[in-house]
Short mmCIF file of C-alpha atoms and ligand atoms in Angstrom, two decimals:
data_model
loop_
_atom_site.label_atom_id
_atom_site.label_comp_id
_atom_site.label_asym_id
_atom_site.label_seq_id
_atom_site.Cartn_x
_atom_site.Cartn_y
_atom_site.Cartn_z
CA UNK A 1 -19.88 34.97 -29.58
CA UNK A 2 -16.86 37.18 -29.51
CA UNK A 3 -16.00 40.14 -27.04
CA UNK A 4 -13.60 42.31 -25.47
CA UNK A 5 -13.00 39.64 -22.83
CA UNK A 6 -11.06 36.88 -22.64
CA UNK A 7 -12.89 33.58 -22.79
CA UNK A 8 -12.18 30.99 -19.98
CA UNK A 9 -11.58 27.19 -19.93
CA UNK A 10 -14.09 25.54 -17.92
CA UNK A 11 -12.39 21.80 -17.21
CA UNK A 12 -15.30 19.39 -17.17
CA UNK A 13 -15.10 15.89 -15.02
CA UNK A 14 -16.86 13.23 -16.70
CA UNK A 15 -18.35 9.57 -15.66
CA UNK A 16 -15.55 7.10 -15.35
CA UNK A 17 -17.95 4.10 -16.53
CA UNK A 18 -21.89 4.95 -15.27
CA UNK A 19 -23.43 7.69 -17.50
CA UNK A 20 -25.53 9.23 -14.64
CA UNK A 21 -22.19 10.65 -12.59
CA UNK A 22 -22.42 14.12 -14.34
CA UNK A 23 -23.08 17.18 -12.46
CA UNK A 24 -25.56 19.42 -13.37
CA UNK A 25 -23.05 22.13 -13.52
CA UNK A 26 -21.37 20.39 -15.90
CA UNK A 27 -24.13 19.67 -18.52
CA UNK A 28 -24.71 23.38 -18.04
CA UNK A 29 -21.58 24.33 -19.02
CA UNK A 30 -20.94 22.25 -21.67
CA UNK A 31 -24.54 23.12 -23.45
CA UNK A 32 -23.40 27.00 -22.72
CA UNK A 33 -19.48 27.09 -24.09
CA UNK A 34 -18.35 27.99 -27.49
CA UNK A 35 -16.66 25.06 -28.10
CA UNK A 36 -15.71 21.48 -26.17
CA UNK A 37 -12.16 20.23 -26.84
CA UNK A 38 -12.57 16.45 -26.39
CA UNK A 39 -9.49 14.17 -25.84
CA UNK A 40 -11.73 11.57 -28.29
CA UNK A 41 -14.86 13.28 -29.72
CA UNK A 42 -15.83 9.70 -31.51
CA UNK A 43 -15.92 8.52 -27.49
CA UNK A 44 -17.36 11.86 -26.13
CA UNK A 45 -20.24 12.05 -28.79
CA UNK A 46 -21.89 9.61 -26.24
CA UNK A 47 -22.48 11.42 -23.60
CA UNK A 48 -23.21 14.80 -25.81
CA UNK A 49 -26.05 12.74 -27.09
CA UNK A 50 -27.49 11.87 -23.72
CA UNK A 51 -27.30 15.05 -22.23
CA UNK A 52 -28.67 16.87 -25.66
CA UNK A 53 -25.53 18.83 -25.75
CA UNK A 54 -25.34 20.02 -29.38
CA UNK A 55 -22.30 22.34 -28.75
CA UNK A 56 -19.38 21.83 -31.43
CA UNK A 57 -16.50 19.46 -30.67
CA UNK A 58 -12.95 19.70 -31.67
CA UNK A 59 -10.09 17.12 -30.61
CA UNK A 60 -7.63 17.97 -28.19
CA UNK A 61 -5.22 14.90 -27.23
CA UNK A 62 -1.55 13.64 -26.49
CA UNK A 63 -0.32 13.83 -30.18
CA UNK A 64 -1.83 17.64 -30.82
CA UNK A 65 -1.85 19.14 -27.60
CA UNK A 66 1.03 21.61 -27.88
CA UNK A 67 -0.16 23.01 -31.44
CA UNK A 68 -4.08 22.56 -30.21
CA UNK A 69 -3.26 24.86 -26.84
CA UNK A 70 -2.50 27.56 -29.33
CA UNK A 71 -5.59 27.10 -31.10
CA UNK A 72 -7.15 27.18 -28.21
CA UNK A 73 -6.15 29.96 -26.79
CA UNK A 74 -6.50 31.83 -29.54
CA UNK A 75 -10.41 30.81 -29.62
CA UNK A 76 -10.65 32.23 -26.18
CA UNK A 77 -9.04 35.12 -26.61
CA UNK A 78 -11.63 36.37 -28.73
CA UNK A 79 -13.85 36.13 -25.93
CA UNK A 80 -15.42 32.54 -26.53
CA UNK A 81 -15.92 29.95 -23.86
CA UNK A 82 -13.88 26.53 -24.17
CA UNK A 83 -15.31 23.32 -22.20
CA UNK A 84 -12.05 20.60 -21.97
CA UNK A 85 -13.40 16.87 -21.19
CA UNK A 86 -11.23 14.09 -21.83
CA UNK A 87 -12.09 10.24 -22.14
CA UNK A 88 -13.03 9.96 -18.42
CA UNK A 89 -12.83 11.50 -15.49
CA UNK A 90 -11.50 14.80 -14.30
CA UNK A 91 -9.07 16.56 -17.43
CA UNK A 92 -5.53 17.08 -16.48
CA UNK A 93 -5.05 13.84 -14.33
CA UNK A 94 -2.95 11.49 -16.41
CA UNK A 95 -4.11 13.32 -19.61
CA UNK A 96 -3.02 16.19 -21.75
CA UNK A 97 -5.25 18.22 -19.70
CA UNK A 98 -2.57 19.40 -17.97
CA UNK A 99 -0.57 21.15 -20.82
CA UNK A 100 -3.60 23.06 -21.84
CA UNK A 101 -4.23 24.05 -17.83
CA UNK A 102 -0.30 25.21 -18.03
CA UNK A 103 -0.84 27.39 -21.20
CA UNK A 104 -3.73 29.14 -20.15
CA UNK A 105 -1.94 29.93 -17.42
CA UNK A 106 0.60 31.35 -19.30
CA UNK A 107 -1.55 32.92 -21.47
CA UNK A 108 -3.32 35.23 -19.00
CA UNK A 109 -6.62 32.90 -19.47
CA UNK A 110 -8.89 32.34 -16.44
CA UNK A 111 -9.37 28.43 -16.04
CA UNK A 112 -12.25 27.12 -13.57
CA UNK A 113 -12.51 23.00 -12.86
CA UNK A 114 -15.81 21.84 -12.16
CA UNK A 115 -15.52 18.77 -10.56
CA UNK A 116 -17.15 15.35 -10.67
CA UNK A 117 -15.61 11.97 -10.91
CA UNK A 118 -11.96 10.73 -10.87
CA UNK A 119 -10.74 6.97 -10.90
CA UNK A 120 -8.05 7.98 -8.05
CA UNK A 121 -10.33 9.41 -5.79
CA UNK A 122 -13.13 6.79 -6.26
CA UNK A 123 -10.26 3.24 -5.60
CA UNK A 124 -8.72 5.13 -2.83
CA UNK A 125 -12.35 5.25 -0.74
CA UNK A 126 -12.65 2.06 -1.63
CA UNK A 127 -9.53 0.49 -1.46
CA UNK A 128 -9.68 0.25 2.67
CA UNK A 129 -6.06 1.55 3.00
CA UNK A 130 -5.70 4.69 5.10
CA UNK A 131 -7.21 7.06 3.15
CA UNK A 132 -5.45 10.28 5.81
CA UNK A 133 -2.08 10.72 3.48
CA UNK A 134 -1.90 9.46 0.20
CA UNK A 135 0.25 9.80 -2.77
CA UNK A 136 -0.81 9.52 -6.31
CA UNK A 137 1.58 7.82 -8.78
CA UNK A 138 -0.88 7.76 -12.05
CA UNK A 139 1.02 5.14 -14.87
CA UNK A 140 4.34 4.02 -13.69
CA UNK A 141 6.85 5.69 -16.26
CA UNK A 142 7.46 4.18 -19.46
CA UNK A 143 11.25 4.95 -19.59
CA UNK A 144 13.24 2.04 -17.70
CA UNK A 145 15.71 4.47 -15.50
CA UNK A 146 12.36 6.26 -14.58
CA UNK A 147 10.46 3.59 -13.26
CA UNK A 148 13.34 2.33 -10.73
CA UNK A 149 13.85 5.37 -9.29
CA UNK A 150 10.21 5.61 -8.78
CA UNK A 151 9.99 2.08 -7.68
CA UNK A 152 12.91 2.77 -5.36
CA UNK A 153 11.00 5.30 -3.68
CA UNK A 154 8.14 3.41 -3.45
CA UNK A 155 10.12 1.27 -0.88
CA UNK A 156 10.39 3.55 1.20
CA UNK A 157 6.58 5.43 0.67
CA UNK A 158 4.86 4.99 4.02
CA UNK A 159 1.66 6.75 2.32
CA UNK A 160 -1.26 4.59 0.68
CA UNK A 161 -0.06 4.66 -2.72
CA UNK A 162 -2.54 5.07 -5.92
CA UNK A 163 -1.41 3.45 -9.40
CA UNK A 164 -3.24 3.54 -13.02
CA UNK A 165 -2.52 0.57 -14.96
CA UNK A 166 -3.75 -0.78 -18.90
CA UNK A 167 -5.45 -4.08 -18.28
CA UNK A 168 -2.38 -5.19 -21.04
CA UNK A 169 0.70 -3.77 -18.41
CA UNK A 170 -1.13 -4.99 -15.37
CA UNK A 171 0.82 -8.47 -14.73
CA UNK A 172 4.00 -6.57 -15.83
CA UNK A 173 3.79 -3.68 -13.41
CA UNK A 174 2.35 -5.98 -10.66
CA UNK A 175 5.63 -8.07 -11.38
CA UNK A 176 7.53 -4.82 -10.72
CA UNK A 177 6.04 -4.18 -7.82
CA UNK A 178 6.06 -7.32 -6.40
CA UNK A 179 9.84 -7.76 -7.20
CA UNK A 180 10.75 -4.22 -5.58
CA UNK A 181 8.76 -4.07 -2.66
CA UNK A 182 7.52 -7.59 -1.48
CA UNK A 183 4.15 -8.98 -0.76
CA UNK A 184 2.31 -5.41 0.32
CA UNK A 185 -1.22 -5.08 0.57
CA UNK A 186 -3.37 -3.92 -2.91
CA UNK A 187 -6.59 -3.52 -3.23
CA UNK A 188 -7.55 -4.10 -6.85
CA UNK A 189 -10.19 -2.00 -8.27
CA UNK A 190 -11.48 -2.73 -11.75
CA UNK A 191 -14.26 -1.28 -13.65
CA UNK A 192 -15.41 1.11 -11.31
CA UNK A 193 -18.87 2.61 -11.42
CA UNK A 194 -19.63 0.11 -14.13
CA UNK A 195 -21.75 -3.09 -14.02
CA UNK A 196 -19.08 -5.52 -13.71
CA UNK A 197 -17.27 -3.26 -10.62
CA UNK A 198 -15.22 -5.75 -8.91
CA UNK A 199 -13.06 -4.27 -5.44
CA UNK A 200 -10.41 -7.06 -4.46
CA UNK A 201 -8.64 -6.18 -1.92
CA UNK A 202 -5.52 -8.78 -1.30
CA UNK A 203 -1.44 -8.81 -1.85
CA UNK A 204 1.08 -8.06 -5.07
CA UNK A 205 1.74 -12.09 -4.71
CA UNK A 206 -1.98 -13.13 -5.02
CA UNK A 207 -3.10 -10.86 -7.52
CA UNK A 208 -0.38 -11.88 -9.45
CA UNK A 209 -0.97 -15.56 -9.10
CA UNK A 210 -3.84 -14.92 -10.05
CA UNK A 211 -3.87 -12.33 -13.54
CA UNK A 212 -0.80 -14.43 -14.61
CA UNK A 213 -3.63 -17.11 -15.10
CA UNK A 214 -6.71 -15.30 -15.70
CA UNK A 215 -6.55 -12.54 -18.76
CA UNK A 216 -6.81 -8.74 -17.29
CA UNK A 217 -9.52 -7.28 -18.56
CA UNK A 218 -11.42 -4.03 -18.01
CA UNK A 219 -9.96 -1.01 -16.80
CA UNK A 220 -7.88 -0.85 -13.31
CA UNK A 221 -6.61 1.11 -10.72
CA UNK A 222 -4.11 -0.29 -7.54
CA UNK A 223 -4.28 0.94 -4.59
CA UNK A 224 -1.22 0.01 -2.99
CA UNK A 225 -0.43 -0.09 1.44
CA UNK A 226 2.53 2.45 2.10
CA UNK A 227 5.23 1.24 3.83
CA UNK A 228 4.58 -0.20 7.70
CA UNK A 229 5.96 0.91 10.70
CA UNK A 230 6.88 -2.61 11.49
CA UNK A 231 8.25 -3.68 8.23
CA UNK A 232 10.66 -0.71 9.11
CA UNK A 233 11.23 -1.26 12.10
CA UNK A 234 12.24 -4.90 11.07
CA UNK A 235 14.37 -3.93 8.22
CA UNK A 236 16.08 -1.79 11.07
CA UNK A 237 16.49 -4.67 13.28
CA UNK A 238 18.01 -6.95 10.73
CA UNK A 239 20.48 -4.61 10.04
CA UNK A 240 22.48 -4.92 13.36
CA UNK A 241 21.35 -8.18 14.41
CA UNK A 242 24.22 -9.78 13.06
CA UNK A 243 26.77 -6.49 14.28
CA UNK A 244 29.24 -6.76 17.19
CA UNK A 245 28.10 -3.52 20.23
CA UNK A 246 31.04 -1.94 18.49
CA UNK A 247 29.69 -2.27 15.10
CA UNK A 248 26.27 -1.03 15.73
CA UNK A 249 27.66 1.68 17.43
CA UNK A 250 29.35 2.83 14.65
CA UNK A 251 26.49 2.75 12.16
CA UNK A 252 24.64 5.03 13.63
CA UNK A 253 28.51 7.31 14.56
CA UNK A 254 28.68 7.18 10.21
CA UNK A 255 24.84 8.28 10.25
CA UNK A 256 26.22 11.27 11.52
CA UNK A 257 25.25 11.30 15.11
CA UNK A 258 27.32 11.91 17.59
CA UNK A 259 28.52 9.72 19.97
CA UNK A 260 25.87 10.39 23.38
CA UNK A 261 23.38 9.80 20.85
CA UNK A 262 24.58 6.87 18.83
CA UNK A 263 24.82 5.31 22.49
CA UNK A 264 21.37 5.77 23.24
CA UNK A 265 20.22 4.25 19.98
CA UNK A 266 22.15 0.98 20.66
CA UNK A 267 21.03 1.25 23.64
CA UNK A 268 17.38 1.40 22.83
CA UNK A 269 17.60 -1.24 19.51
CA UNK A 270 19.07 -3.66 22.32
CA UNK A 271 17.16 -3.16 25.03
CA UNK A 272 19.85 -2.13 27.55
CA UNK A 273 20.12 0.64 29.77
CA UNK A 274 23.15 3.07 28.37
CA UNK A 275 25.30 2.41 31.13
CA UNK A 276 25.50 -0.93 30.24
CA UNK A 277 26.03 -0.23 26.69
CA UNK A 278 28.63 2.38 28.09
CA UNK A 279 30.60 -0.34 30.20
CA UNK A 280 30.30 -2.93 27.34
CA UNK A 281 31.90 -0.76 25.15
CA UNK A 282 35.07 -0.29 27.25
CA UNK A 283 35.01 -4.15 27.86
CA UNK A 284 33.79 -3.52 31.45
N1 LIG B 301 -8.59 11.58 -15.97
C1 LIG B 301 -8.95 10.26 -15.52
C2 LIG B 301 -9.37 10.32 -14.04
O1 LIG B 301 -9.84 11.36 -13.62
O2 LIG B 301 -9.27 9.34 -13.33
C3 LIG B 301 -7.85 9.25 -15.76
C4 LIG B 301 -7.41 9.13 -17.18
S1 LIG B 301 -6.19 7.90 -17.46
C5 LIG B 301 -5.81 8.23 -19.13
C6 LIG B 301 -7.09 6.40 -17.62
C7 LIG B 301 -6.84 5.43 -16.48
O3 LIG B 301 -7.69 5.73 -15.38
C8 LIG B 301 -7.14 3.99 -16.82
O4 LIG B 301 -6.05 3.34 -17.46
C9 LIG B 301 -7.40 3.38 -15.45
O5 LIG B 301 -6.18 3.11 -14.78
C10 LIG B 301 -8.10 4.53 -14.74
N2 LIG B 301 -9.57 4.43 -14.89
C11 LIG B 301 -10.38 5.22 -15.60
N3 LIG B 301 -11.66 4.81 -15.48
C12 LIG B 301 -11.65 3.72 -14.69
C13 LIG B 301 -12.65 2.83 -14.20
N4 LIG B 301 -13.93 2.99 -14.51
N5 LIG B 301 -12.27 1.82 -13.39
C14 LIG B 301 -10.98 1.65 -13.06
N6 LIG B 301 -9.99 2.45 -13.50
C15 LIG B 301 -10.32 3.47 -14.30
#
């Protein structure tokens, strides 16, 4: 039906696996739209037919999504309603949802997300990692320079980490990870919401161990610890372990601090009081 107004995109989350995690809101909406731009209609058709949703389908995915937006929008600027669902989960996390969000935008098009499930959301609670600060990764990128500098800041990520992974990358990028940051905690979810759900949580070495001999299947998603204090702190230590008084001191003097403070620092990685780091250091 075509007005005045501007149509709006209504993003619609979708199970991840179990047919019943719908929202009402969402079968609603996506018996009430215009159209529903589905990242795989032949996939979405399923749960269309369980819900008795008989509203018309077009495709919106990776290899169309830049000509597709401007279909798109054009549909809605004529006033109709567009519904976006994508193979699973919430559109626009680690799917061309985003482009079409980004071109609404543009576009002057009111977008609404009504949500429901999402992989990330649903490992994390489970994952028994802190679940305070967390930092979502999605796929590790394809391009090599990419992935190390992501990987090298991984090292250093003292947030619970989140990671998608294709059951035929998963030995490779737990490889990765186990060659970049050592044996950290994971907690391996696989086929969540589904009947063969399976929460494991244990280390990069184990897991790998263990997929290296036993075919991934299914889909996945790693939960990964942050950093910990004490790995840190240990890292720290073995630094100037091996350092002469003078040495140490001047590691933390080409840190940039100044010398009162560089002395309290030895002073405190030591465990000596700052006069006799003080004396030491004229060879008192
Ligand atoms: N938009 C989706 C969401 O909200 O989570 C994610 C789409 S992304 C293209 C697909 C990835 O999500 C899979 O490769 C897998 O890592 C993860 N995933 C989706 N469903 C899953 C499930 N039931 N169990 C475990 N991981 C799942």
């Amino acid at each position: 039906m075509a007005s005045d107004q501007t149509g709006t995109l209504y993003l619609c989350a979708t199970p991840i696996g179990n047919m019943s995690d719908v929202t009402l809101r969402v079968i609603e909406t996506l018996k009430s739209v215009d159209l529903i731009a589905a990242e795989d209609t032949r996939n979405s058709i399923r749960i269309l037919n369980a819900y008795e949703i008989g509203t018309p389908m077009t495709s919106y995915h990776e290899h169309n999504k830049y000509d597709k937006a401007e279909y798109l929008i054009g549909v809605m600027r004529t006033g109709r309603n567009v519904a976006l669902i994508t193979d699973a989960g919430t559109p626009a996390i680690s799917d061309p949802g985003e482009v079409l969000v980004r071109e609404c935008q543009r576009a002057g098009i009111p977008v609404t997300s009504l949500p429901g499930p999402c992989a990330c959301i649903t490992a994390l609670t489970l994952s028994g990692l802190p679940t305070r600060r967390f930092t979502f990764e999605g796929f590790l990128p394809y391009d090599k320079k990419e992935k190390a500098e992501v990987l090298a800041d991984l090292r250093t990520e003292h947030r619970t980490v989140v990671l998608y992974e294709a059951p035929h990358h998963l030995v490779r990028t737990l490889k990765e990870l186990f060659d970049a940051l050592g044996d950290r905690r994971v907690t391996i979810c696989r086929e969540l919401t589904k009947k063969f759900e399976t929460v494991t949580p244990t280390t990069l070495g184990e897991a790998l161990d263990y997929y290296e001999g036993n075919e991934p299947r299914g889909e996945f998603v790693l939960v990964l610890e942050g950093r910990s204090l004490e790995e840190m702190k240990a890292e720290e230590r073995s630094r100037w372990e091996s350092m002469t008084l003078n040495e140490h001191l001047d590691m933390y003097l080409s840190d940039g601090l100044d010398k009162k403070e560089a002395r309290k620092k030895v002073a405190a990685d030591r465990g000596m009081s700052r006069r006799d780091v003080y004396n030491a250091l004229l060879g008192k």
